[in-house]
Amino acid sequence: MGQVQAIDQLLTAEEVAAMLGVSTDWVWDHSSRRQLYLPVIPVSDGVLRYRQSQIEAFIAEREAAGRLRRERR
């Protein structure tokens, strides 16, 4: 049989807020714009979930963008 893959956990807005160190309102605001800032999965009416790997990739992208800005100065 093949290897067992780790499940890519779906997170709530509260869990994402804790990971990012922001308020839940910030997460909701950045999940409901026309141009989404956070990668989000609409599950049902008003219920949103976030794939843990995508939030971790978002953090890594923001870190890289911050480093790039500092290097340009």
PDB file of C-alpha atoms in Angstrom:
ATOM      1  CA  MET A   1       0.000   0.000   0.000  1.00  0.00           C
ATOM      2  CA  GLY A   2       1.017   3.646  -0.454  1.00  0.00           C
ATOM      3  CA  GLN A   3       2.131   6.053   2.192  1.00  0.00           C
ATOM      4  CA  VAL A   4      -0.449   7.637   4.443  1.00  0.00           C
ATOM      5  CA  GLN A   5      -0.529  11.364   3.770  1.00  0.00           C
ATOM      6  CA  ALA A   6      -1.057  13.868   6.528  1.00  0.00           C
ATOM      7  CA  ILE A   7      -4.507  15.391   6.371  1.00  0.00           C
ATOM      8  CA  ASP A   8      -4.479  19.053   5.411  1.00  0.00           C
ATOM      9  CA  GLN A   9      -6.577  20.341   8.292  1.00  0.00           C
ATOM     10  CA  LEU A  10      -9.368  22.839   7.709  1.00  0.00           C
ATOM     11  CA  LEU A  11      -9.219  25.723  10.156  1.00  0.00           C
ATOM     12  CA  THR A  12     -11.867  28.082  11.492  1.00  0.00           C
ATOM     13  CA  ALA A  13     -11.553  31.866  11.354  1.00  0.00           C
ATOM     14  CA  GLU A  14     -10.699  31.799  15.065  1.00  0.00           C
ATOM     15  CA  GLU A  15      -7.833  29.363  14.502  1.00  0.00           C
ATOM     16  CA  VAL A  16      -6.490  31.419  11.588  1.00  0.00           C
ATOM     17  CA  ALA A  17      -6.695  34.583  13.697  1.00  0.00           C
ATOM     18  CA  ALA A  18      -4.635  32.888  16.404  1.00  0.00           C
ATOM     19  CA  MET A  19      -2.029  31.727  13.848  1.00  0.00           C
ATOM     20  CA  LEU A  20      -1.708  35.218  12.384  1.00  0.00           C
ATOM     21  CA  GLY A  21      -1.980  37.123  15.658  1.00  0.00           C
ATOM     22  CA  VAL A  22      -4.917  39.193  14.424  1.00  0.00           C
ATOM     23  CA  SER A  23      -8.563  39.528  15.380  1.00  0.00           C
ATOM     24  CA  THR A  24     -11.283  37.255  14.040  1.00  0.00           C
ATOM     25  CA  ASP A  25     -12.894  40.367  12.520  1.00  0.00           C
ATOM     26  CA  TRP A  26      -9.687  40.966  10.508  1.00  0.00           C
ATOM     27  CA  VAL A  27      -9.815  37.384   9.195  1.00  0.00           C
ATOM     28  CA  TRP A  28     -13.501  37.726   8.225  1.00  0.00           C
ATOM     29  CA  ASP A  29     -12.853  41.088   6.556  1.00  0.00           C
ATOM     30  CA  HIS A  30      -9.964  39.712   4.511  1.00  0.00           C
ATOM     31  CA  SER A  31     -11.981  36.635   3.531  1.00  0.00           C
ATOM     32  CA  SER A  32     -15.040  38.414   2.200  1.00  0.00           C
ATOM     33  CA  ARG A  33     -13.683  41.053  -0.167  1.00  0.00           C
ATOM     34  CA  ARG A  34     -14.003  40.919  -3.929  1.00  0.00           C
ATOM     35  CA  GLN A  35     -10.219  40.599  -4.084  1.00  0.00           C
ATOM     36  CA  LEU A  36      -9.612  37.957  -1.422  1.00  0.00           C
ATOM     37  CA  TYR A  37      -6.550  38.481   0.726  1.00  0.00           C
ATOM     38  CA  LEU A  38      -6.730  35.117   2.462  1.00  0.00           C
ATOM     39  CA  PRO A  39      -7.287  31.786   0.699  1.00  0.00           C
ATOM     40  CA  VAL A  40     -10.724  30.659   1.841  1.00  0.00           C
ATOM     41  CA  ILE A  41     -13.115  27.758   1.269  1.00  0.00           C
ATOM     42  CA  PRO A  42     -16.817  28.678   1.495  1.00  0.00           C
ATOM     43  CA  VAL A  43     -18.427  25.589   3.061  1.00  0.00           C
ATOM     44  CA  SER A  44     -22.002  26.827   3.297  1.00  0.00           C
ATOM     45  CA  ASP A  45     -23.884  30.067   3.757  1.00  0.00           C
ATOM     46  CA  GLY A  46     -21.711  32.115   6.115  1.00  0.00           C
ATOM     47  CA  VAL A  47     -19.403  29.225   7.012  1.00  0.00           C
ATOM     48  CA  LEU A  48     -15.794  29.596   5.897  1.00  0.00           C
ATOM     49  CA  ARG A  49     -12.831  27.305   6.370  1.00  0.00           C
ATOM     50  CA  TYR A  50      -9.151  27.737   5.616  1.00  0.00           C
ATOM     51  CA  ARG A  51      -6.763  25.018   4.496  1.00  0.00           C
ATOM     52  CA  GLN A  52      -3.854  24.985   6.972  1.00  0.00           C
ATOM     53  CA  SER A  53      -1.244  24.523   4.221  1.00  0.00           C
ATOM     54  CA  GLN A  54      -2.573  27.566   2.344  1.00  0.00           C
ATOM     55  CA  ILE A  55      -2.453  29.749   5.462  1.00  0.00           C
ATOM     56  CA  GLU A  56       1.124  28.591   6.088  1.00  0.00           C
ATOM     57  CA  ALA A  57       1.964  29.428   2.447  1.00  0.00           C
ATOM     58  CA  PHE A  58       0.325  32.854   2.917  1.00  0.00           C
ATOM     59  CA  ILE A  59       2.560  33.485   5.941  1.00  0.00           C
ATOM     60  CA  ALA A  60       5.653  32.412   3.992  1.00  0.00           C
ATOM     61  CA  GLU A  61       4.718  34.687   1.067  1.00  0.00           C
ATOM     62  CA  ARG A  62       4.224  37.667   3.393  1.00  0.00           C
ATOM     63  CA  GLU A  63       7.603  36.964   5.040  1.00  0.00           C
ATOM     64  CA  ALA A  64       9.312  36.796   1.646  1.00  0.00           C
ATOM     65  CA  ALA A  65       7.643  40.036   0.516  1.00  0.00           C
ATOM     66  CA  GLY A  66       8.801  41.749   3.716  1.00  0.00           C
ATOM     67  CA  ARG A  67      12.389  40.580   3.188  1.00  0.00           C
ATOM     68  CA  LEU A  68      12.329  41.763  -0.416  1.00  0.00           C
ATOM     69  CA  ARG A  69      11.108  45.225   0.605  1.00  0.00           C
ATOM     70  CA  ARG A  70      13.851  45.488   3.249  1.00  0.00           C
ATOM     71  CA  GLU A  71      16.535  44.415   0.753  1.00  0.00           C
ATOM     72  CA  ARG A  72      15.456  47.082  -1.747  1.00  0.00           C
ATOM     73  CA  ARG A  73      16.018  49.886   0.769  1.00  0.00           C
TER      74      ARG A  73
END
